[in-house]
Structures are given as C-alpha cells and as structure tokens.
Amino acid sequence: MKKIMNTAAHFVDEMLEGILAAHPDRVKLCTGSNRVILNAHPPREGKVGIVTAGGSGHLPVFLGYVGDGMLDGCAVGNVFASPSASAMAAMIRACDQGAGVLCLYGNYNGDKLNFNMACEEVEFDDIRTRTVLVMDDVASSPPEKADKRRGVAGMVYAFKVAGAAAVKGLDLDGVAAAAQMALDNTRTMGVALSACIVPEAGKATFAIEDDEIEIGMGIHGEPGIEVRKMMTADQIAELVLEKLMNDMPLHAGDEVSIMVNGLGATPLEEQYIVYRRLHKILTDKGIKVFMPHIGEFATSMEMAGLSVTLMKLNDSLKEYLAAPASTPFYTNANK
Amino acid sequence: MKKIMNTAAHFVDEMLEGILAAHPDRVKLCTGSNRVILNAHPPREGKVGIVTAGGSGHLPVFLGYVGDGMLDGCAVGNVFASPSASAMAAMIRACDQGAGVLCLYGNYNGDKLNFNMACEEVEFDDIRTRTVLVMDDVASSPPEKADKRRGVAGMVYAFKVAGAAAVKGLDLDGVAAAAQMALDNTRTMGVALSACIVPEAGKATFAIEDDEIEIGMGIHGEPGIEVRKMMTADQIAELVLEKLMNDMPLHAGDEVSIMVNGLGATPLEEQYIVYRRLHKILTDKGIKVFMPHIGEFATSMEMAGLSVTLMKLNDSLKEYLAAPASTPFYTNANK
C-alpha cells in the first residue's frame, strides 16, 4: 500500500486539519464537534439551511461543497463510514437560521439511520427539517426499485440547485422541492478500471484484471452490472449514455448538463476524450448541452475510472445551476 | 495498459476537441492551426500578449490556463513533445495586440528551439517578443547550474502573475519583469509513487517498487535525486520543504503562497494531509501563508505523487496573485 498519509487512524482528522488550515476564510469547525464543517460566512437570518453528511474518501464530496451558494454544513465520517447522529444534530442546530434545515444526502443505510435520529433529536428544539435522498446511480438498482439506488456524483447538482434556491429565498418546502426536482431529472453511471485502498484496511477494495473494466461500479467499490474487456473511450461514452437515456429518455430540443467525473486516478485528458463523444452524440440528437462539468467532483480516492451524470434542465434548474457559488472546491468554473 | 482513449494517434486531438466542445465560451482554435488554443474573448487592443507551449499530458498545464487574466494562447504538442515552430508563430501573431508578446514556458530543449525559431519568424512582421523561461524544479540541477533546471508546476504562478500584470496595463518589458520576479521567488520539488503511461508507448515511463518513493522526479518521469523506502506524509512534507528552503531561504515575517500539486492519481485527501504539515512548519517559523493552491495544477496523466511549490511574496506578487482570473481550469478558487 502506498498512500501519502501518517497513520490510518488519523487520516480523516489530518485531512480536515489541512482543509481548515488552507481555507479559514471559507470554512470553520462547528463548536463542539471536530467532525462538522460549516460555512465560515454565517448565512443570513431566515435562509433555509442545507446540510449533508457521509463518509470520507470522496473529496470534493461532501465537505468541499460547504460555502456560499451551496451547503451550510457537512458532517464527516471515517473513510466510507457514516458520521454520528450526534454530530449531525449539532450541525443541524448550527445551520438553522429560523427557517428550517434541508438534509440532502446519499441513500446509504448508515447515513439514513443517523440522520433520522438527528432529525428526531432537533425536533425537541423546534427545528423543522426535511429530508431529500440522492439516488442517482442507475446501475445500482432497476427503475422499478429506484428507491434502492445509491447516491453518487449527481448529488453535486442537487447541492448546487438547492443552494441557489435557498439563496433566492425559497422556504423549506420550496428548497426541498427544488432539490427533488433536480434529482428527478438526474441520472449517473460509472465505470471503474481499478480499485481504491481504504487506509484502515490497507488493501484494494476489490480485484480487477489489467485488461478489464467494471461497468456500473459504486463509489465505495460496490459491484457493478458486469465486467468487460477494456473498451475504447467512445464505447464507454456510448454504453453509459445509452444506459442513462434508457432510464431517463431525452428528445430533440431537450437541454442537459453533463458531468464527467473522474473517480480519482483518471487523467483529465481521458475525461475530455469521453466528453467529446458524449457531446457529439447528444448534439447529433438535437439535445443541447449547458454548463458541462468535467473534472473530479465525487471520487473514491485513487480509484481509476469515471462516472457520467446527466441532469435534464428546465428554466428553474438552469437558473439555479448558473447562480453564483463559491466553496473551496466549486466556483462555477464551467459557467 | 488501461487508458480511456480511442487510439494513441488521436489522443491529443480528441482531448482538444473535448475541451473546445466543453468550453466554447472561453477558448477557441487559432485560424490555421488545430493545435493552438486562444482565449475566446479577444484581449483589448494594446494589452501585452502572453503565450506558452508544451507537450500534452499535463492538464491543466498548459492550455487550461488560457483565458481572462492569464494566457492569451497555447500551442499544444503531442504527449510530452514540443509543438511545431510554425504553430508557435501562428499563435504569437494571433496574440499580438500591438504591444508585443511574452513567451513564457518551461526550460525544455524542444520548446526552446521551436520558440526561438517562431520568435525570429514573427520579427519579419514587426512583432516584438520577449522570452521568460520557467526553471523552478530544484531537484533537476544544483543552484550553481540553476539555468539547467526544468520548468514544472511553478509555471502556474508565473502565468497568473504575468497575466495580471498584462491586464493592469504594463508594457512588454514590465510584464516580462513581473513574470521573472515571480519565478525568481518560486521553487518546486516533487515526489513520485508511480509512473505514467505515454499513450503511444503503451507502457510505464519508469519502474518503481511497491514500497518506494522517488524524490525529485520530473513531470515526464525524469529521474529524481534518490529513491527511498515509502515515507509518511509528514516526512515527505518536511523533506521537500527543507530542500526548497535550502534553495530559497525564508525568514520569520516572510509571506508565501504554497501549491500542493497532485500529479494525477494522488487523492485530494492525501494532498491536504501534506498541506497540513507544510502549513504547520511555516506557521511555526513565523512565515505567513497567502492563497494556498491545493489540487491538480500540472500533472503527468496517471502518475501518483505530488509536488510542492513555494512562491515568496511581495506586495506586487500578492496583488497579481489575487487579481481576478477565469479560465476553464482556474478561477481564483482559493482566493
């Protein structure tokens, strides 16, 4: 195992210390918890709070999106492990500006269990919460069981849309509806060429041969749909786009945002080669692309591979996507 | 070899097509050359032009910094190979707004040879040029032969400073002096944990054992100073910082910007763990850190490892570093 770290036990805390040391003008720790990150700029009174939580090992997800125009807080777990309910409750309290708090997070059992406990706990403080689950990974469950799907890179679009809706002044139900609208129109699928190494385990999360690609892999190394012999960039783009569009049909005149998300070790060059083909197929079908996002948005540490996310746009989603945002890892760079 | 591409022969052109398809609002091709990228927003008349060039395989370097507040143009070569002199000449002509053009690029023989030819060629068009070479890699040559040093991630600071000086309205000599001042105060050193794969070669550029780290590796896999057994993140930070500060002494009261640059496959988590230690050592010495840059700025495709760059600041360099910039890969995210 070659990882640039000190000890596995301190991996997450030292990463957090690094982020806080680098970005003190943008993020800060929540009083009473060294695993909760808040926006350093207090939101205005009456703005709906938006929080998320999840395991570490996916930077910029989750905490990298805490900042102006996106999230107000993020509770951070160990690598691939949920943070505690008490950390989540402290975060929700810190992020309530009197208008309630949206809990927007991936559909994983640990996170759900702990967020549900945290939301019950803050009810005693008369803090209203709403929950919207991200379940954009089409490879993780068929359409008839879409409520079993995992949340992956599409959550970044949901953070962006919900954040802009909250800044615009929508109330809690309105912000939750905006996040849900984004997610109803968002689908993701990924492919993996190599595994990642969880620091505490010290070995690869799964095995894959030197000439193979796994289709539909999850961001914690959950098994995909199938393992194939290595494919070309165009074949990958075509296969993934077909799966996404089977799940969410698109037609001439539609407009989408595309996210090509490197999982950690895939060169930007390769991501743009895939984007080239996606853009060509969609454009040939008369589908317009708005604000593509290409880079690393939701990773699995050193996993090689990428995911493709489509968000089908309407006027509201376009407005929210294009609204300003400024966080340590997201500044509307593709606007 | 597992690379997400179609054929090695089309790797660079398809990457460029992807970038142009993704960012048509920011970059465009130069008329007459499909290997020269220009800012889509024409610079104002009388602004000094700033251009660079170099081999592909280092995204965001080089072309990713073409845009408002940084570069006006970039000529793109094959992977790790210089572009042609004729492409460079076409670029210089396109980027001259009547005030001359600064050629700002890494100290590599192929690039120097071709840029020199291009600059001679455009003299016939009465276009004035100045050249500033980036040679920030302290591991590549001792201080007494500093003119033999390679240019690596420090060039990004030079692009930023020169770009801001040109926007401010300095003339060609002034912009060249600003770039040189940035570079005189900039030092970089990298470590590599794994090699990268040049598409046309199809195999790793060098061999390194599973428990080893190479200190001082270049971004094309040029040999470093020594190979050691794998080190902790803190040891890496301490070793690299010591080498940088031996070459460019820093004292209490000094102010620096730090760039921790992932070479391609190194997780952001690990980069922040290294940043944590760098920040602590400098802060303990009374050295202040301004606008740290952590992420992928100058890569070697899928190479694992990172480099650390220090730029010692003065009031001018701080002003230029903090000035607005907007390119496909750089938007002052850490400001």
XYZ file of C-alpha atoms in Angstrom:
670
model
C 0.000 0.000 0.000
C 1.398 3.384 -0.992
C -0.676 6.147 0.450
C 0.625 9.573 1.383
C -0.509 9.657 4.986
C 0.780 9.331 8.534
C -1.389 6.719 10.223
C -4.692 5.287 9.091
C -6.238 6.267 12.410
C -5.511 9.956 11.787
C -6.259 10.024 8.046
C -9.578 11.849 8.303
C -8.700 14.234 11.126
C -5.455 15.295 9.465
C -7.209 15.787 6.139
C -9.745 18.001 7.910
C -6.980 19.949 9.643
C -5.397 20.515 6.247
C -8.642 21.804 4.764
C -9.270 24.114 7.711
C -5.683 25.402 7.563
C -5.980 26.039 3.809
C -9.407 27.652 3.741
C -10.031 29.508 7.028
C -11.704 32.293 5.051
C -14.320 29.843 3.777
C -14.931 27.037 6.271
C -14.760 26.518 10.028
C -15.405 23.796 12.578
C -18.740 23.626 14.358
C -18.438 24.412 18.059
C -18.412 21.140 19.947
C -17.583 18.815 17.042
C -14.309 18.366 15.198
C -16.132 16.391 12.508
C -18.595 19.069 11.391
C -17.608 21.726 8.855
C -19.626 24.929 8.495
C -19.538 27.852 6.079
C -17.274 30.499 7.619
C -19.693 33.178 6.391
C -22.817 32.916 8.504
C -25.916 32.621 6.309
C -28.416 35.434 6.539
C -31.195 35.115 9.085
C -34.165 33.344 7.571
C -32.262 31.437 4.896
C -33.119 27.746 4.791
C -30.140 25.706 5.966
C -28.808 22.894 3.761
C -26.678 20.146 5.251
C -25.227 16.861 4.172
C -23.103 14.093 5.666
C -21.250 10.995 4.665
C -18.050 9.033 4.828
C -14.675 10.459 3.892
C -12.669 9.432 0.855
C -14.747 11.169 -1.802
C -13.301 14.693 -1.970
C -14.585 17.138 -3.084
C -17.744 15.273 -1.906
C -19.068 16.061 0.612
C -17.480 18.789 2.633
C -15.864 20.530 -0.346
C -19.237 21.978 -1.277
C -19.755 23.828 2.001
C -19.732 27.506 1.127
C -21.645 30.387 -0.350
C -24.446 29.267 -2.645
C -24.243 25.574 -1.807
C -24.138 23.794 1.579
C -24.196 25.345 5.048
C -22.729 22.332 6.808
C -21.328 18.845 6.413
C -20.742 16.109 8.990
C -17.758 13.956 8.136
C -17.334 10.266 8.895
C -14.347 7.971 8.716
C -13.429 6.694 5.266
C -16.586 5.225 3.722
C -18.375 5.330 7.121
C -21.267 7.463 8.325
C -20.692 10.216 10.878
C -22.560 10.003 14.157
C -26.123 11.116 14.794
C -24.920 13.492 17.488
C -22.556 15.240 15.050
C -25.440 15.550 12.601
C -27.706 17.007 15.290
C -25.069 19.583 16.271
C -24.733 20.511 12.614
C -28.465 20.904 12.054
C -28.711 23.162 15.108
C -25.809 25.273 13.880
C -27.322 25.617 10.404
C -30.854 26.568 11.387
C -31.436 30.256 10.741
C -35.051 30.039 11.840
C -36.353 28.695 8.537
C -35.582 25.015 8.974
C -32.927 22.736 7.536
C -32.857 20.502 4.468
C -30.909 17.255 4.954
C -29.700 16.336 1.456
C -27.607 13.190 1.277
C -26.937 9.870 -0.394
C -29.188 6.854 0.011
C -26.963 4.782 2.322
C -28.295 2.941 5.360
C -25.817 4.302 7.909
C -26.380 7.893 6.878
C -30.164 7.428 6.843
C -30.239 5.837 10.271
C -28.115 8.554 11.830
C -29.810 11.449 10.048
C -33.215 10.138 11.133
C -32.055 10.055 14.758
C -30.561 13.545 14.442
C -33.767 14.965 12.947
C -35.821 13.470 15.771
C -33.408 14.949 18.295
C -33.621 18.503 16.941
C -37.417 18.357 16.892
C -37.175 18.955 20.641
C -35.548 22.289 19.815
C -38.427 23.096 17.457
C -36.156 22.933 14.420
C -38.038 21.857 11.335
C -36.197 19.509 8.954
C -36.905 17.980 5.584
C -35.009 15.109 4.006
C -34.227 14.572 0.323
C -32.255 11.455 -0.588
C -29.876 11.283 -3.525
C -30.316 8.056 -5.514
C -28.980 8.834 -8.956
C -26.910 5.694 -9.697
C -28.903 3.807 -12.350
C -26.544 0.821 -12.179
C -27.319 0.107 -8.537
C -30.952 -0.926 -8.921
C -33.544 -1.247 -11.716
C -36.122 1.513 -12.363
C -38.908 -0.373 -10.561
C -36.750 -0.305 -7.423
C -35.329 3.160 -7.916
C -35.709 3.848 -4.195
C -32.872 1.357 -3.590
C -30.424 3.267 -5.755
C -27.192 4.685 -4.342
C -26.353 8.362 -4.338
C -23.246 9.270 -6.335
C -21.938 12.283 -8.278
C -25.404 13.598 -9.146
C -25.584 14.887 -5.586
C -23.330 17.770 -6.618
C -26.036 19.050 -8.963
C -28.564 18.693 -6.140
C -26.316 20.658 -3.754
C -25.949 23.393 -6.371
C -29.671 23.642 -7.146
C -30.807 23.511 -3.520
C -28.161 26.032 -2.512
C -29.276 28.501 -5.155
C -32.936 28.018 -4.251
C -32.152 28.774 -0.603
C -30.170 31.886 -1.502
C -33.086 33.012 -3.667
C -35.255 32.927 -0.548
C -37.471 29.884 -1.066
C -38.877 28.349 2.113
C -38.002 24.874 3.379
C -40.630 23.121 1.294
C -39.576 25.110 -1.747
C -35.895 24.300 -1.316
C -36.704 20.615 -0.771
C -38.862 20.667 -3.907
C -36.052 22.261 -5.922
C -33.582 19.591 -4.753
C -36.095 16.875 -5.558
C -36.744 18.370 -8.995
C -33.008 18.321 -9.694
C -32.741 14.698 -8.618
C -35.854 13.583 -10.502
C -34.038 14.804 -13.606
C -30.584 13.430 -12.758
C -29.050 10.047 -13.592
C -25.484 8.773 -13.142
C -23.483 5.711 -14.104
C -19.819 4.959 -13.561
C -17.107 2.609 -14.760
C -14.026 1.547 -12.811
C -10.620 0.437 -14.056
C -9.021 -0.069 -10.660
C -9.953 -0.284 -7.002
C -9.136 2.113 -4.187
C -7.422 1.470 -0.877
C -9.222 2.213 2.389
C -6.449 3.402 4.750
C -7.530 1.260 7.680
C -7.858 -1.864 5.517
C -4.601 -1.234 3.689
C -5.533 -3.207 0.604
C -7.587 -2.808 -2.559
C -11.362 -2.898 -2.098
C -11.821 -5.341 -4.991
C -9.848 -7.087 -7.737
C -9.967 -6.313 -11.430
C -7.710 -7.612 -14.171
C -5.321 -5.453 -16.179
C -7.469 -5.738 -19.306
C -10.887 -5.350 -17.697
C -13.371 -2.594 -16.913
C -16.252 -2.852 -14.469
C -19.490 -1.237 -15.623
C -21.699 0.350 -13.003
C -19.275 0.239 -10.080
C -20.288 2.202 -6.970
C -18.081 4.823 -5.354
C -17.217 2.516 -2.463
C -16.332 -0.336 -4.794
C -19.843 -1.833 -4.738
C -20.133 -4.370 -7.583
C -21.387 -3.094 -10.905
C -23.539 -4.675 -13.583
C -20.821 -6.534 -15.421
C -17.104 -6.836 -16.011
C -15.977 -6.445 -19.618
C -12.750 -6.458 -21.536
C -11.327 -2.928 -21.692
C -13.276 -0.664 -24.035
C -12.402 2.454 -26.011
C -13.365 5.905 -24.755
C -16.085 6.146 -27.418
C -17.503 2.741 -26.484
C -17.598 3.749 -22.819
C -19.358 7.012 -23.666
C -21.869 5.232 -25.886
C -22.620 2.462 -23.398
C -23.044 4.766 -20.408
C -25.135 7.290 -22.302
C -27.408 4.537 -23.603
C -27.996 3.245 -20.073
C -28.692 6.746 -18.778
C -31.072 7.594 -21.598
C -32.901 4.280 -21.256
C -33.647 5.335 -17.711
C -34.391 8.985 -18.489
C -35.415 9.468 -22.138
C -34.203 12.635 -23.854
C -35.544 14.160 -27.043
C -34.518 16.708 -29.628
C -34.918 20.158 -28.105
C -34.126 18.980 -24.583
C -31.289 20.622 -22.713
C -28.961 18.862 -20.262
C -25.924 19.483 -18.129
C -23.318 16.711 -18.314
C -20.884 15.883 -15.544
C -17.871 13.733 -16.439
C -16.459 12.907 -13.033
C -13.018 11.372 -12.580
C -13.005 8.870 -9.720
C -9.504 9.867 -8.589
C -6.770 8.487 -10.830
C -8.139 9.113 -14.310
C -6.302 11.852 -16.219
C -8.249 14.929 -17.250
C -7.163 14.218 -20.825
C -9.141 10.979 -20.771
C -12.175 12.634 -19.232
C -12.250 15.172 -22.066
C -11.928 12.412 -24.675
C -15.060 10.842 -23.189
C -16.811 14.210 -23.030
C -16.064 14.742 -26.729
C -18.105 11.662 -27.656
C -20.957 12.384 -25.226
C -21.268 15.905 -26.582
C -21.270 14.660 -30.175
C -23.970 12.037 -29.606
C -26.250 14.456 -27.773
C -25.700 17.295 -30.231
C -26.424 14.956 -33.150
C -29.747 14.120 -31.495
C -30.618 17.802 -31.196
C -30.039 17.866 -27.435
C -28.314 20.982 -26.169
C -25.590 20.916 -23.511
C -25.434 23.651 -20.862
C -22.603 24.177 -18.368
C -20.792 20.848 -18.622
C -18.763 19.869 -15.575
C -15.568 17.890 -16.276
C -13.098 17.021 -13.536
C -13.131 15.437 -10.110
C -16.368 16.079 -8.242
C -17.022 12.845 -6.309
C -14.078 10.493 -6.054
C -13.067 7.202 -4.491
C -9.549 8.273 -3.526
C -7.179 6.592 -6.016
C -9.780 4.646 -7.992
C -9.319 4.861 -11.775
C -12.471 5.313 -13.794
C -15.164 7.892 -14.240
C -18.872 8.469 -13.980
C -21.220 10.344 -16.257
C -24.159 12.306 -14.875
C -26.943 13.880 -16.893
C -29.264 16.496 -15.439
C -32.187 17.306 -17.727
C -32.819 21.014 -17.431
C -35.793 23.310 -17.287
C -35.756 27.070 -16.783
C -35.588 26.820 -12.981
C -32.815 24.250 -12.954
C -30.797 26.330 -15.421
C -31.178 29.403 -13.272
C -30.130 27.532 -10.123
C -27.215 25.833 -11.840
C -25.891 29.119 -13.222
C -26.291 31.049 -9.955
C -23.042 32.084 -8.252
C -21.376 29.698 -5.838
C -18.084 29.854 -4.034
C -16.748 26.983 -1.971
C -13.220 25.590 -1.525
C -13.817 23.149 -4.390
C -16.512 24.725 -6.565
C -16.722 28.198 -8.025
C -18.926 27.835 -11.095
C -15.763 27.255 -13.066
C -17.649 25.982 -16.082
C -20.174 28.756 -16.236
C -2.235 -0.574 -20.370
C -5.637 0.709 -19.323
C -6.221 4.171 -20.672
C -9.611 5.619 -21.518
C -8.928 6.603 -25.114
C -9.642 5.544 -28.662
C -6.267 5.349 -30.407
C -2.937 6.725 -29.274
C -2.612 8.608 -32.554
C -5.779 10.606 -31.826
C -5.253 11.093 -28.082
C -4.270 14.756 -28.238
C -6.636 15.859 -30.997
C -9.614 14.197 -29.352
C -8.707 15.716 -25.990
C -8.582 19.128 -27.660
C -11.920 18.532 -29.373
C -13.375 17.684 -25.981
C -12.048 20.867 -24.425
C -13.305 23.011 -27.293
C -16.719 21.303 -27.152
C -16.920 21.839 -23.381
C -15.710 25.446 -23.212
C -16.663 27.260 -26.451
C -17.476 30.349 -24.383
C -13.889 30.505 -23.142
C -11.467 29.068 -25.707
C -11.273 28.705 -29.470
C -8.900 27.350 -32.102
C -6.480 29.677 -33.821
C -7.296 30.127 -37.506
C -4.979 27.892 -39.495
C -3.838 25.617 -36.665
C -5.776 22.889 -34.884
C -3.066 22.745 -32.233
C -3.258 26.345 -31.000
C -5.827 27.397 -28.400
C -6.739 31.062 -27.918
C -8.869 32.946 -25.422
C -12.371 33.201 -26.929
C -12.592 36.759 -25.586
C -10.266 38.896 -27.663
C -7.885 40.856 -25.443
C -8.177 44.612 -25.556
C -6.048 46.467 -28.093
C -2.683 47.336 -26.598
C -2.601 44.579 -23.989
C 0.652 42.628 -23.980
C 0.045 39.097 -25.247
C 1.160 36.125 -23.143
C 1.649 32.739 -24.735
C 3.024 29.373 -23.777
C 3.533 25.985 -25.373
C 4.489 22.469 -24.473
C 3.690 18.811 -24.742
C 0.325 17.320 -23.812
C -0.267 15.075 -20.829
C -0.061 17.702 -18.089
C -3.601 19.091 -17.847
C -4.457 21.685 -16.653
C -0.941 22.707 -17.862
C -0.623 24.259 -20.306
C -3.724 25.091 -22.277
C -6.042 25.031 -19.275
C -4.749 28.453 -18.258
C -5.767 30.201 -21.472
C -8.414 32.702 -20.504
C -9.157 36.041 -18.906
C -6.371 37.212 -16.624
C -3.844 34.536 -17.551
C -2.696 33.317 -21.005
C -3.815 34.535 -24.418
C -2.677 31.448 -26.278
C -1.139 28.000 -26.006
C 0.388 25.757 -28.663
C -0.116 22.099 -27.912
C 2.253 19.264 -28.770
C 1.833 15.516 -28.711
C 2.152 13.857 -25.309
C 5.426 15.058 -23.779
C 6.561 16.542 -27.137
C 7.005 20.133 -28.248
C 4.594 21.701 -30.722
C 5.993 22.997 -34.012
C 7.650 26.365 -34.549
C 5.063 27.209 -37.189
C 2.213 26.648 -34.723
C 4.009 28.874 -32.227
C 4.495 31.591 -34.846
C 0.808 31.494 -35.786
C -0.050 31.792 -32.091
C 2.255 34.742 -31.499
C 0.763 36.579 -34.474
C -2.770 35.904 -33.224
C -1.922 37.123 -29.713
C -0.168 40.366 -30.621
C -2.405 43.330 -29.878
C 0.244 45.803 -30.925
C 2.168 45.731 -27.663
C 4.270 42.624 -28.209
C 4.078 39.101 -26.867
C 5.690 37.399 -23.869
C 6.692 33.770 -24.480
C 6.547 32.158 -21.029
C 7.364 28.454 -20.964
C 9.330 25.621 -19.404
C 13.054 25.188 -19.856
C 12.974 22.214 -22.255
C 15.178 21.982 -25.328
C 12.460 21.204 -27.878
C 10.274 24.072 -26.730
C 13.228 26.491 -26.669
C 14.372 25.536 -30.138
C 10.914 25.929 -31.634
C 10.032 29.103 -29.753
C 13.323 30.690 -30.843
C 12.528 29.905 -34.467
C 8.990 31.223 -34.065
C 10.201 34.468 -32.494
C 12.654 35.002 -35.345
C 9.893 34.353 -37.833
C 7.497 36.930 -36.390
C 10.228 39.578 -36.313
C 9.557 39.926 -40.040
C 6.058 41.016 -39.111
C 7.489 43.590 -36.720
C 6.107 41.750 -33.720
C 8.220 42.270 -30.641
C 8.664 39.265 -28.352
C 10.313 38.607 -25.012
C 11.088 35.202 -23.535
C 10.962 34.157 -19.883
C 11.854 30.560 -19.086
C 10.371 28.631 -16.190
C 13.035 26.649 -14.293
C 11.586 26.129 -10.847
C 12.430 22.452 -10.218
C 15.194 22.500 -7.607
C 15.720 18.734 -7.892
C 16.726 18.895 -11.537
C 20.002 20.801 -11.145
C 22.063 22.361 -8.327
C 21.868 26.108 -7.564
C 25.119 26.855 -9.394
C 23.541 25.435 -12.563
C 20.059 26.818 -11.965
C 19.764 27.670 -15.668
C 19.595 23.925 -16.388
C 16.546 23.411 -14.193
C 13.284 22.104 -15.611
C 10.050 24.048 -15.512
C 7.273 22.387 -13.519
C 4.207 23.466 -11.502
C 5.669 26.861 -10.564
C 4.820 27.992 -14.065
C 1.200 28.320 -12.977
C 2.175 31.099 -10.569
C 4.143 32.744 -13.380
C 1.144 32.551 -15.716
C -1.036 34.118 -13.036
C 1.355 36.932 -12.204
C 2.200 37.778 -15.816
C -1.467 37.644 -16.793
C -2.443 40.083 -14.055
C 0.431 42.415 -14.939
C -0.694 42.481 -18.571
C -4.306 43.174 -17.602
C -3.069 46.001 -15.375
C -1.536 47.607 -18.456
C 2.203 47.075 -18.017
C 4.226 47.104 -21.214
C 6.127 44.112 -22.595
C 9.233 44.724 -20.531
C 7.118 45.257 -17.440
C 5.131 42.054 -17.946
C 8.341 40.103 -18.583
C 9.846 41.597 -15.425
C 6.776 40.618 -13.395
C 6.972 37.027 -14.682
C 10.685 36.931 -13.918
C 10.111 38.339 -10.428
C 7.545 35.583 -9.777
C 9.966 32.923 -10.961
C 12.942 34.328 -9.068
C 10.841 33.772 -5.953
C 9.430 30.360 -6.885
C 10.812 26.885 -6.162
C 9.261 23.454 -6.705
C 10.091 19.865 -5.852
C 8.087 16.704 -6.457
C 7.910 13.098 -5.357
C 6.517 10.201 -7.370
C 4.954 6.951 -6.214
C 4.171 5.539 -9.634
C 4.929 6.172 -13.288
C 2.599 7.312 -16.031
C 1.832 5.730 -19.395
C 2.501 7.636 -22.609
C -0.302 6.535 -24.972
C 1.960 5.916 -27.956
C 4.466 3.932 -25.868
C 1.780 1.944 -24.078
C 3.882 1.165 -21.039
C 5.057 2.825 -17.836
C 7.732 5.510 -18.252
C 9.849 4.075 -15.426
C 9.769 1.356 -12.763
C 9.337 1.880 -9.035
C 8.742 -0.739 -6.369
C 5.571 -1.040 -4.323
C 7.284 0.218 -1.189
C 9.359 3.008 -2.744
C 9.085 6.731 -3.410
C 11.238 8.715 -5.820
C 12.332 12.125 -4.577
C 12.696 14.906 -7.131
C 11.057 13.163 -10.086
C 10.309 15.340 -13.140
C 6.868 15.605 -14.690
C 7.902 13.471 -17.663
C 9.385 10.786 -15.406
C 12.886 12.284 -15.464
C 14.966 10.665 -12.708
C 14.940 12.353 -9.331
C 17.607 12.726 -6.664
C 17.087 9.420 -4.926
C 14.728 6.509 -4.380
C 13.713 5.868 -0.782
C 11.504 3.476 1.087
C 7.984 4.876 1.336
C 7.722 7.786 3.765
C 4.898 9.252 5.829
C 3.066 12.366 4.688
C 4.800 14.430 7.381
C 8.223 13.120 6.365
C 7.533 13.994 2.738
C 6.403 17.493 3.698
C 9.468 18.013 5.894
C 11.944 16.711 3.329
C 10.550 18.699 0.422
C 10.209 21.892 2.419
C 13.774 21.587 3.666
C 15.069 21.215 0.102
C 13.019 24.190 -1.087
C 14.101 26.407 1.796
C 17.753 25.435 1.375
C 17.456 26.808 -2.132
C 15.364 29.852 -1.229
C 15.752 30.814 2.433
C 12.662 32.088 4.223
C 12.535 34.019 7.468
C 10.009 34.965 10.109
C 7.809 37.697 8.707
C 8.039 36.413 5.131
C 4.869 35.561 3.278
C 4.483 32.739 0.747
C 1.909 31.052 -1.403
C 2.098 27.239 -1.329
C 0.969 24.989 -4.143
C 0.446 21.304 -3.356
C 0.017 19.812 -6.807
C -1.267 16.287 -7.336
C 0.481 14.623 -10.268
C -2.645 12.815 -11.419
C -3.546 9.831 -9.260
C -2.999 11.158 -5.754
C -6.217 11.666 -3.776
C -7.086 15.169 -2.631
C -7.294 13.794 0.908
C -3.578 12.970 0.799
C -2.676 16.365 -0.659
C -4.417 18.084 2.250
C -2.624 15.860 4.761
C 0.668 17.074 3.280
C -0.556 20.674 3.235
C -1.409 20.392 6.942
C 2.227 19.706 7.799
C 3.664 22.331 5.436
C 1.360 24.952 6.897
C 2.307 23.981 10.449
C 6.060 24.128 9.832
C 5.871 27.506 8.101
C 3.480 28.991 10.631
C 5.707 27.820 13.491
C 8.589 29.681 11.840
C 6.543 32.868 11.652
C 6.031 32.609 7.897
C 2.572 33.554 6.706
C 0.703 31.634 4.014
C -1.404 33.505 1.459
C -3.779 31.895 -1.061
C -2.633 28.277 -0.928
C -3.375 26.221 -4.027
C -4.155 22.528 -3.414
C -5.280 20.232 -6.212
C -4.158 19.243 -9.698
C -2.389 22.093 -11.492
C 0.357 20.372 -13.519
C 0.007 16.625 -13.879
C 1.666 13.661 -15.548
C -1.545 11.906 -16.518
C -1.955 8.958 -14.105
C 1.274 9.427 -12.162
C 0.854 9.135 -8.373
C 2.736 11.656 -6.306
C 2.749 15.368 -5.758
C 4.901 18.449 -5.955
C 5.208 21.371 -3.594
C 5.804 24.899 -4.879
C 6.640 27.940 -2.783
C 6.341 31.456 -4.128
C 7.804 34.051 -1.783
C 5.572 37.094 -1.961
C 5.984 40.822 -2.003
C 3.220 43.410 -2.402
C 3.251 43.237 -6.218
C 3.173 39.462 -6.341
C 0.319 39.377 -3.832
C -1.662 41.852 -5.894
C -1.083 39.885 -9.110
C -1.860 36.550 -7.484
C -5.117 37.830 -6.022
C -6.285 39.552 -9.219
C -9.314 38.002 -10.936
C -8.769 35.217 -13.457
C -11.199 32.994 -15.290
C -10.069 30.101 -17.455
C -11.515 26.616 -17.983
C -9.303 25.262 -15.180
C -8.523 28.226 -12.932
C -10.881 30.728 -11.361
C -9.091 32.005 -8.279
C -10.864 29.277 -6.368
C -8.619 29.748 -3.347
C -8.911 33.473 -3.187
